[in-house]
XYZ file of N, CA and C in Angstrom:
729
model
N -24.380 28.132 275.137
C -24.519 26.681 275.103
C -25.681 26.331 274.184
N -25.437 25.411 273.269
C -26.473 25.009 272.319
C -27.286 23.854 272.867
N -28.557 23.807 272.477
C -29.420 22.698 272.874
C -29.557 21.674 271.759
N -28.863 21.881 270.633
C -28.923 20.950 269.521
C -28.203 19.657 269.886
N -28.827 18.516 269.587
C -28.230 17.210 269.879
C -27.200 16.878 268.811
N -25.938 16.669 269.154
C -24.916 16.451 268.121
C -25.121 15.143 267.372
N -24.540 15.016 266.194
C -24.631 13.753 265.454
C -24.057 12.606 266.276
N -24.672 11.429 266.214
C -24.117 10.280 266.927
C -22.805 9.843 266.298
N -22.032 9.076 267.044
C -20.776 8.540 266.515
C -21.060 7.524 265.413
N -20.065 7.288 264.586
C -20.234 6.347 263.475
C -20.620 4.947 263.958
N -20.172 4.576 265.144
C -20.423 3.213 265.630
C -21.766 3.079 266.348
N -22.490 4.170 266.490
C -23.813 4.093 267.110
C -24.772 3.318 266.194
N -25.791 2.685 266.755
C -26.750 1.949 265.915
C -27.401 2.856 264.877
N -27.553 2.334 263.677
C -28.200 3.051 262.583
C -29.522 2.376 262.246
N -30.523 3.172 261.919
C -31.755 2.604 261.368
C -31.561 2.242 259.907
N -30.753 3.046 259.205
C -30.554 2.833 257.778
C -29.272 3.524 257.344
N -28.776 3.142 256.171
C -27.610 3.793 255.597
C -27.861 4.001 254.106
N -27.577 5.210 253.630
C -27.611 5.493 252.200
C -26.263 5.157 251.582
N -26.270 4.515 250.433
C -25.048 4.219 249.691
C -25.299 4.602 248.233
N -24.474 5.498 247.704
C -24.615 5.890 246.314
C -24.202 4.757 245.381
N -25.028 4.502 244.348
C -24.767 3.416 243.408
C -24.247 4.006 242.094
N -23.091 3.554 241.607
C -22.543 4.104 240.357
C -23.571 4.041 239.229
N -23.835 5.194 238.626
C -24.972 5.300 237.717
C -24.648 5.894 236.353
N -23.490 6.516 236.206
C -23.221 7.283 234.995
C -22.105 6.630 234.180
N -22.493 6.010 233.074
C -21.502 5.357 232.222
C -20.478 6.352 231.687
N -20.907 7.597 231.433
C -19.990 8.584 230.875
C -18.936 9.023 231.890
N -19.210 8.854 233.175
C -18.237 9.189 234.210
C -17.337 8.005 234.546
N -17.917 6.822 234.636
C -17.163 5.636 235.052
C -16.480 4.932 233.889
N -17.062 5.060 232.697
C -16.535 4.457 231.475
C -16.332 2.948 231.668
N -15.123 2.435 231.389
C -14.920 0.979 231.447
C -14.921 0.444 232.876
N -14.920 1.325 233.870
C -14.889 0.887 235.266
C -16.281 0.752 235.882
N -17.333 1.010 235.113
C -18.675 1.060 235.688
C -19.065 -0.254 236.341
N -18.929 -1.362 235.647
C -19.378 -2.647 236.195
C -18.579 -3.037 237.426
N -17.271 -2.823 237.395
C -16.450 -3.148 238.562
C -16.815 -2.262 239.745
N -17.066 -0.992 239.471
C -17.450 -0.089 240.549
C -18.760 -0.532 241.182
N -19.720 -0.946 240.348
C -20.992 -1.420 240.889
C -20.791 -2.659 241.750
N -19.945 -3.564 241.321
C -19.690 -4.772 242.108
C -19.047 -4.427 243.449
N -18.122 -3.471 243.448
C -17.461 -3.077 244.695
C -18.451 -2.432 245.668
N -19.315 -1.565 245.154
C -20.293 -0.901 246.014
C -21.281 -1.914 246.582
N -21.703 -2.870 245.772
C -22.623 -3.902 246.260
C -21.936 -4.771 247.310
N -20.649 -5.053 247.137
C -19.921 -5.824 248.151
C -19.901 -5.076 249.480
N -19.706 -3.769 249.423
C -19.755 -2.956 250.649
C -21.146 -3.006 251.260
N -22.179 -2.836 250.430
C -23.549 -2.871 250.932
C -23.869 -4.228 251.554
N -23.377 -5.302 250.928
C -23.616 -6.646 251.460
C -22.933 -6.831 252.808
N -21.756 -6.238 252.976
C -21.051 -6.348 254.257
C -21.825 -5.629 255.356
N -22.371 -4.468 255.033
C -23.192 -3.755 256.013
C -24.428 -4.579 256.353
N -25.073 -5.130 255.346
C -26.279 -5.936 255.549
C -25.982 -7.175 256.388
N -24.803 -7.775 256.172
C -24.462 -9.027 256.839
C -24.176 -8.855 258.315
N -23.976 -7.621 258.764
C -23.696 -7.409 260.183
C -24.892 -7.761 261.060
N -26.073 -7.828 260.442
C -27.239 -8.352 261.144
C -27.765 -7.497 262.267
N -27.630 -6.184 262.159
C -28.110 -5.287 263.219
C -29.463 -4.682 262.882
N -30.100 -5.198 261.848
C -31.404 -4.673 261.463
C -31.324 -3.370 260.711
N -30.162 -3.038 260.191
C -29.949 -1.779 259.494
C -30.413 -1.907 258.045
N -31.271 -1.001 257.605
C -31.742 -1.000 256.231
C -30.670 -0.407 255.326
N -30.310 -1.132 254.277
C -29.344 -0.649 253.299
C -30.121 -0.047 252.133
N -29.873 1.226 251.856
C -30.579 1.934 250.793
C -29.579 2.302 249.707
N -29.676 1.647 248.557
C -28.852 2.013 247.416
C -29.553 3.135 246.657
N -28.840 4.216 246.458
C -29.399 5.380 245.766
C -28.880 5.375 244.340
N -29.784 5.211 243.390
C -29.440 5.196 241.975
C -29.892 6.499 241.333
N -29.145 6.950 240.330
C -29.450 8.245 239.723
C -30.508 8.159 238.634
N -30.787 6.938 238.129
C -31.768 6.801 237.058
C -32.320 5.378 237.051
N -33.275 5.136 236.166
C -33.942 3.843 236.133
C -33.037 2.696 235.752
N -32.121 2.904 234.811
C -31.200 1.823 234.419
C -30.342 1.405 235.593
N -29.799 2.387 236.306
C -28.960 2.065 237.460
C -29.785 1.394 238.549
N -31.025 1.825 238.735
C -31.879 1.202 239.744
C -32.130 -0.266 239.424
N -32.388 -0.571 238.171
C -32.596 -1.970 237.773
C -31.344 -2.795 238.042
N -30.181 -2.227 237.725
C -28.929 -2.938 237.973
C -28.716 -3.163 239.463
N -29.037 -2.160 240.274
C -28.868 -2.286 241.721
C -29.771 -3.375 242.283
N -31.007 -3.428 241.829
C -31.939 -4.457 242.319
C -31.464 -5.850 241.929
N -30.908 -5.986 240.740
C -30.432 -7.291 240.289
C -29.206 -7.741 241.082
N -28.326 -6.817 241.398
C -27.087 -7.161 242.091
C -27.257 -7.256 243.601
N -28.227 -6.527 244.150
C -28.385 -6.450 245.612
C -29.854 -6.626 245.985
N -30.399 -7.828 245.852
C -31.816 -8.034 246.185
C -32.145 -7.788 247.647
N -31.132 -7.748 248.497
C -31.339 -7.527 249.935
C -31.548 -6.053 250.265
N -31.263 -5.160 249.320
C -31.257 -3.726 249.599
C -32.536 -3.067 249.106
N -32.875 -1.961 249.752
C -33.897 -1.065 249.231
C -33.237 -0.164 248.195
N -33.898 0.077 247.082
C -33.334 0.907 246.019
C -34.258 2.105 245.791
N -33.684 3.292 245.790
C -34.443 4.497 245.482
C -33.762 5.219 244.334
N -34.539 5.947 243.562
C -34.003 6.725 242.447
C -34.035 8.199 242.825
N -32.846 8.806 242.897
C -32.714 10.241 243.130
C -31.534 10.724 242.281
N -31.767 11.626 241.354
C -30.670 12.096 240.503
C -29.528 12.707 241.315
N -28.318 12.350 240.937
C -27.117 12.933 241.535
C -26.005 12.863 240.503
N -24.870 13.508 240.825
C -23.714 13.452 239.948
C -22.648 12.523 240.472
N -22.176 12.767 241.695
C -21.129 11.972 242.330
C -21.747 11.055 243.377
N -21.237 9.835 243.499
C -21.831 8.873 244.437
C -21.483 9.176 245.891
N -20.625 10.189 246.146
C -20.117 10.390 247.509
C -21.168 11.070 248.387
N -22.186 10.293 248.781
C -23.292 10.845 249.569
C -22.856 11.240 250.973
N -21.718 10.756 251.418
C -21.203 11.219 252.715
C -21.047 12.741 252.711
N -20.682 13.269 251.545
C -20.456 14.705 251.443
C -21.708 15.469 251.043
N -22.541 14.895 250.198
C -23.676 15.634 249.638
C -24.996 15.355 250.346
N -25.065 14.270 251.106
C -26.312 13.895 251.766
C -26.547 14.679 253.046
N -27.696 14.462 253.686
C -27.991 15.139 254.950
C -27.049 14.677 256.063
N -26.845 15.523 257.045
C -26.163 15.132 258.276
C -27.237 14.969 259.348
N -27.305 13.786 259.930
C -28.353 13.487 260.904
C -27.867 13.756 262.321
N -28.743 14.328 263.121
C -28.441 14.600 264.523
C -28.916 13.456 265.406
N -28.535 13.535 266.673
C -28.896 12.476 267.603
C -30.378 12.355 267.862
N -31.150 13.430 267.588
C -32.592 13.360 267.785
C -33.341 12.891 266.543
N -32.591 12.497 265.497
C -33.209 11.981 264.286
C -33.545 13.024 263.244
N -33.336 14.291 263.545
C -33.577 15.338 262.559
C -32.359 15.476 261.646
N -32.548 16.193 260.560
C -31.490 16.314 259.556
C -31.095 17.765 259.366
N -29.827 17.970 259.004
C -29.337 19.280 258.620
C -28.847 19.202 257.174
N -29.223 20.202 256.400
C -28.846 20.298 254.996
C -27.925 21.488 254.812
N -26.807 21.269 254.141
C -25.824 22.325 253.934
C -25.645 22.600 252.453
N -25.101 23.757 252.147
C -24.773 24.061 250.773
C -23.647 23.174 250.276
N -23.650 22.902 248.975
C -22.587 22.100 248.362
C -22.187 22.766 247.057
N -20.889 23.011 246.880
C -20.420 23.700 245.675
C -19.358 22.915 244.922
N -19.490 21.588 244.935
C -18.571 20.758 244.163
C -17.156 20.764 244.678
N -17.016 20.674 246.007
C -15.697 20.671 246.645
C -14.894 21.897 246.199
N -15.478 23.048 246.439
C -14.790 24.286 246.109
C -14.802 24.610 244.628
N -15.824 24.153 243.923
C -15.971 24.484 242.515
C -15.213 23.590 241.564
N -14.691 22.455 242.042
C -13.902 21.585 241.163
C -14.748 20.585 240.381
N -15.839 20.112 240.959
C -16.668 19.103 240.310
C -18.136 19.518 240.447
N -18.627 20.229 239.456
C -19.993 20.741 239.474
C -20.866 19.806 238.645
N -21.521 18.857 239.320
C -22.323 17.849 238.633
C -23.797 18.034 238.990
N -24.682 17.906 238.009
C -26.114 18.150 238.258
C -26.676 17.236 239.340
N -27.440 17.820 240.246
C -28.130 17.062 241.284
C -27.425 16.986 242.609
N -26.103 17.224 242.623
C -25.366 17.060 243.879
C -25.742 18.111 244.917
N -26.154 19.293 244.471
C -26.478 20.348 245.425
C -27.884 20.221 246.000
N -28.673 19.275 245.497
C -30.047 19.103 245.992
C -30.357 17.689 246.458
N -29.434 16.746 246.242
C -29.750 15.358 246.567
C -29.976 15.169 248.063
N -29.297 15.919 248.899
C -29.493 15.796 250.344
C -30.913 16.122 250.753
N -31.443 17.210 250.216
C -32.811 17.608 250.529
C -33.797 16.547 250.058
N -33.562 15.995 248.867
C -34.486 15.000 248.325
C -34.428 13.686 249.103
N -33.246 13.283 249.540
C -33.129 12.064 250.341
C -33.837 12.229 251.680
N -33.667 13.379 252.315
C -34.334 13.628 253.598
C -35.845 13.600 253.430
N -36.329 14.233 252.380
C -37.769 14.248 252.134
C -38.295 12.847 251.859
N -37.527 12.053 251.106
C -37.940 10.691 250.773
C -38.107 9.829 252.024
N -37.287 10.083 253.051
C -37.353 9.310 254.294
C -38.273 9.958 255.326
N -38.875 11.090 254.984
C -39.765 11.764 255.913
C -39.051 12.377 257.096
N -37.817 12.812 256.906
C -37.039 13.390 258.001
C -37.350 14.873 258.153
N -37.329 15.332 259.383
C -37.440 16.759 259.654
C -36.094 17.391 259.344
N -36.058 18.248 258.317
C -34.777 18.780 257.834
C -34.746 20.294 257.923
N -33.601 20.810 258.339
C -33.369 22.247 258.420
C -32.203 22.600 257.511
N -32.385 23.620 256.663
C -31.315 24.044 255.770
C -30.439 25.083 256.458
N -29.133 24.909 256.321
C -28.142 25.818 256.899
C -27.429 26.537 255.754
N -27.263 27.847 255.880
C -26.850 28.665 254.751
C -25.333 28.840 254.655
N -24.598 27.711 254.677
C -23.162 27.766 254.431
C -22.712 26.420 253.873
N -21.496 26.384 253.347
C -20.983 25.188 252.675
C -20.334 24.258 253.692
N -20.763 22.997 253.691
C -20.144 21.985 254.546
C -20.403 20.613 253.945
N -19.333 19.845 253.775
C -19.462 18.452 253.345
C -19.306 17.527 254.546
N -20.043 16.420 254.534
C -20.010 15.511 255.675
C -18.632 14.975 255.995
N -17.828 14.714 254.955
C -16.498 14.162 255.186
C -15.493 15.160 255.720
N -15.898 16.425 255.849
C -14.995 17.447 256.369
C -14.896 17.411 257.888
N -15.805 16.689 258.543
C -15.814 16.624 259.999
C -15.986 15.171 260.438
N -15.509 14.879 261.636
C -15.727 13.554 262.214
C -15.870 13.728 263.721
N -16.943 13.167 264.293
C -17.224 13.367 265.707
C -17.281 12.074 266.487
N -17.222 12.210 267.816
C -17.270 11.033 268.686
C -18.617 10.868 269.370
N -19.608 11.681 268.976
C -20.947 11.552 269.532
C -21.197 12.366 270.781
N -20.148 12.945 271.366
C -20.300 13.713 272.599
C -20.356 15.214 272.354
N -20.155 15.628 271.104
C -20.062 17.037 270.783
C -18.665 17.456 270.380
N -17.700 16.547 270.463
C -16.337 16.815 270.019
C -16.187 16.397 268.564
N -15.493 17.219 267.772
C -15.324 16.946 266.351
C -13.910 17.322 265.942
N -13.362 16.585 264.969
C -12.086 16.953 264.361
C -12.345 17.428 262.938
N -11.511 18.360 262.494
C -11.586 18.854 261.126
C -10.207 19.376 260.744
N -10.069 19.886 259.515
C -8.795 20.476 259.092
C -8.997 21.937 258.694
N -7.994 22.730 258.999
C -8.031 24.125 258.569
C -7.996 24.229 257.043
N -7.270 23.322 256.403
C -7.153 23.372 254.953
C -8.520 23.323 254.277
N -9.450 22.574 254.841
C -10.764 22.462 254.226
C -11.728 23.528 254.728
N -12.007 23.535 256.017
C -13.064 24.420 256.515
C -12.699 25.896 256.453
N -11.408 26.219 256.428
C -11.004 27.607 256.304
C -10.580 27.955 254.882
N -10.843 27.059 253.942
C -10.477 27.305 252.552
C -11.361 28.405 251.967
N -10.789 29.411 251.325
C -11.619 30.481 250.756
C -12.562 30.026 249.652
N -12.385 28.802 249.137
C -13.323 28.320 248.116
C -14.584 27.704 248.718
N -14.718 27.738 250.035
C -15.925 27.243 250.687
C -16.751 28.418 251.257
N -16.271 28.972 252.356
C -17.001 30.062 253.040
C -16.042 31.209 253.312
N -15.686 31.983 252.284
C -14.639 33.001 252.458
C -14.979 34.078 253.473
N -16.271 34.235 253.778
C -16.672 35.286 254.717
C -16.597 34.837 256.168
N -16.345 33.543 256.418
C -16.355 33.021 257.782
C -14.946 32.867 258.335
N -14.747 33.310 259.565
C -13.495 33.083 260.277
C -13.550 31.740 260.994
N -12.427 31.356 261.605
C -12.419 30.116 262.387
C -13.435 30.192 263.522
N -13.493 31.313 264.213
C -14.477 31.468 265.281
C -15.899 31.404 264.724
N -16.110 32.000 263.567
C -17.435 31.963 262.959
C -17.866 30.565 262.591
N -16.943 29.776 262.078
C -17.271 28.394 261.729
C -17.562 27.589 262.977
N -16.801 27.808 264.034
C -17.076 27.101 265.283
C -18.471 27.431 265.798
N -18.876 28.683 265.676
C -20.226 29.048 266.107
C -21.282 28.368 265.247
N -21.038 28.296 263.947
C -21.987 27.621 263.060
C -22.081 26.135 263.400
N -20.955 25.499 263.646
C -20.957 24.082 263.996
C -21.714 23.846 265.299
N -21.577 24.769 266.237
C -22.298 24.638 267.503
C -23.796 24.843 267.301
N -24.158 25.905 266.596
C -25.568 26.226 266.430
C -26.298 25.204 265.565
N -25.669 24.772 264.478
C -26.350 23.914 263.504
C -26.228 22.429 263.812
N -25.119 22.017 264.441
C -24.886 20.588 264.667
C -24.683 20.231 266.140
N -24.724 21.193 267.031
C -24.556 20.893 268.446
C -23.145 20.499 268.827
N -22.170 20.894 268.026
C -20.780 20.527 268.292
C -20.163 21.550 269.230
N -19.742 21.099 270.381
C -19.297 21.987 271.439
C -17.784 22.114 271.537
N -17.055 21.237 270.837
C -15.588 21.297 270.886
C -15.045 20.918 269.514
N -14.293 21.831 268.909
C -13.718 21.604 267.582
C -12.206 21.479 267.728
N -11.665 20.336 267.331
C -10.220 20.114 267.329
C -9.731 20.348 265.901
N -8.924 21.387 265.736
C -8.456 21.777 264.410
C -7.126 21.100 264.107
N -7.103 20.302 263.052
C -5.856 19.792 262.500
C -5.455 20.709 261.344
N -4.269 20.513 260.817
C -3.781 21.430 259.790
C -4.210 21.056 258.391
N -3.329 20.372 257.686
C -3.595 19.985 256.306
C -4.076 18.548 256.224
N -4.830 18.272 255.146
C -5.210 16.904 254.825
C -4.176 16.274 253.904
N -4.565 15.179 253.267
C -3.628 14.448 252.425
C -3.267 15.241 251.173
N -2.078 14.979 250.643
C -1.605 15.663 249.452
C -2.495 15.330 248.250
N -2.705 16.305 247.399
C -3.442 16.129 246.137
C -4.855 15.593 246.346
N -5.452 15.924 247.475
C -6.809 15.486 247.785
C -7.786 16.501 247.211
N -8.658 16.066 246.294
C -9.547 17.022 245.636
C -10.589 17.615 246.576
N -10.716 17.058 247.784
C -11.646 17.629 248.766
C -11.006 18.761 249.571
N -9.757 19.077 249.287
C -9.035 20.114 250.035
C -8.858 19.744 251.498
N -8.569 18.487 251.759
C -8.169 18.108 253.101
C -9.259 17.590 254.007
N -10.191 16.816 253.461
C -11.189 16.206 254.342
C -10.514 15.371 255.417
N -11.079 15.458 256.613
C -10.497 14.759 257.751
C -10.829 13.269 257.733
N -11.820 12.861 256.917
C -12.278 11.463 257.010
C -11.290 10.461 256.437
N -10.196 10.916 255.807
C -9.135 9.969 255.432
C -7.818 10.295 256.132
N -7.942 11.066 257.220
C -6.759 11.480 257.979
C -6.845 11.069 259.444
N -7.937 11.402 260.098
C -8.111 11.095 261.523
C -9.576 10.786 261.767
N -9.839 9.625 262.358
C -11.224 9.198 262.595
C -11.393 8.786 264.051
N -12.509 9.202 264.643
C -12.804 8.763 266.001
C -13.159 7.279 266.015
N -12.595 6.567 266.978
C -12.902 5.150 267.190
C -13.433 4.917 268.597
N -13.564 5.976 269.369
C -14.114 5.935 270.714
C -14.205 7.366 271.207
N -14.818 7.550 272.351
C -14.913 8.906 272.889
C -13.524 9.462 273.176
N -13.228 10.584 272.576
C -11.951 11.283 272.743
C -10.760 10.478 272.227
N -10.995 9.487 271.366
C -9.928 8.607 270.864
C -9.972 8.559 269.345
N -8.865 8.936 268.688
C -8.819 8.948 267.233
C -7.768 7.974 266.718
N -8.019 7.473 265.524
C -7.045 6.652 264.803
C -6.442 7.492 263.689
N -5.107 7.515 263.618
C -4.377 8.242 262.588
C -3.349 7.294 261.985
N -3.265 7.199 260.658
C -2.279 6.288 260.062
C -0.859 6.612 260.520
N -0.069 5.568 260.667
C 1.349 5.713 260.991
C 2.128 5.262 259.762
N 2.840 6.186 259.145
C 3.496 5.907 257.866
C 5.002 6.071 257.986
N 5.726 5.397 257.102
C 7.175 5.553 257.042
C 7.527 6.780 256.204
N 8.800 7.142 256.211
C 9.216 8.366 255.547
C 9.115 8.288 254.031
N 8.938 7.090 253.473
C 8.774 6.997 252.019
C 7.323 7.194 251.589
N 6.435 7.413 252.556
C 5.047 7.743 252.245
C 4.952 9.252 252.051
N 4.376 9.722 250.931
C 4.331 11.177 250.696
C 3.537 11.939 251.745
N 2.721 11.233 252.534
C 1.907 11.911 253.536
C 2.425 11.713 254.958
N 3.635 11.217 255.119
C 4.064 10.897 256.479
C 4.153 12.140 257.353
N 4.545 13.271 256.782
C 4.609 14.495 257.580
C 3.208 15.012 257.921
N 2.254 14.803 257.015
C 0.867 15.188 257.286
C 0.315 14.369 258.450
N 0.552 13.065 258.421
C 0.083 12.209 259.510
C 0.742 12.594 260.839
N 2.041 12.845 260.806
C 2.741 13.206 262.040
C 2.233 14.531 262.605
N 1.978 15.483 261.732
C 1.456 16.773 262.204
C 0.060 16.605 262.795
N -0.751 15.761 262.163
C -2.090 15.519 262.695
C -2.016 14.873 264.072
N -1.090 13.950 264.237
C -0.913 13.310 265.553
C -0.520 14.337 266.606
N 0.420 15.192 266.261
C 0.871 16.206 267.232
C -0.284 17.134 267.603
N -1.033 17.584 266.615
C -2.146 18.489 266.895
C -3.218 17.811 267.741
N -3.515 16.542 267.428
C -4.551 15.826 268.167
C -4.124 15.611 269.617
N -2.882 15.216 269.819
C -2.411 14.987 271.188
C -2.340 16.306 271.960
N -1.951 17.371 271.290
C -1.890 18.671 271.966
C -3.281 19.133 272.405
N -4.308 18.679 271.664
C -5.687 19.038 272.013
C -6.275 18.105 273.082
N -5.479 17.124 273.520
C -5.951 16.231 274.577
C -6.654 14.981 274.088
N -6.557 14.688 272.786
C -7.140 13.464 272.271
C -6.174 12.294 272.460
N -6.742 11.121 272.695
C -5.933 9.902 272.716
C -5.781 9.429 271.278
N -4.537 9.204 270.854
C -4.262 8.805 269.473
C -3.787 7.360 269.467
């Protein structure tokens, strides 16, 4: 039995939220300005909820930081170099006691190797003065989703993919999740969405909306992922989750 406090559920009160701000013109090209507007709209929606949550826009350089301040005067802006804005995957994972866990990142199995993504989590934790512990295996935040009680859902396609931790078995990964994140029950789903460059992250397949309760899309047969959704539902219900 682990004494580590598991990560709180997504709906638990937050002191702050990091949001990556589109920063690289060479990556976004003609979509850069629209992407910035969309991210600021998301940040504004979080800010408008009025729960006292600090919105932190993370910019990769000074130009992007200036743009973020101009578009989102309500937000705190920090400069930390990164490649991809998906901080859900590259940033720290916070536990219920306020400490942070840092994991290895290899560009979603070696597909997108961008400078700064493998260290941005450590730098963000240090910037906020968080107590952070580094864990010596590959894990992206979007690969798991928990309900705050120690129960988590994930997919075999991602966590058992040989492009992440080829030396770890399913039992080994469960032990790592327990030791490093305090997760006491792992519900394994099969595959994630088709053509997903994350190799099946669970965060666009099944998400907890309450203790032991997950939301899974219900699709018609003309949706290319309808069999994936149906299989996820069957696996979740077989594990005793309310769907």
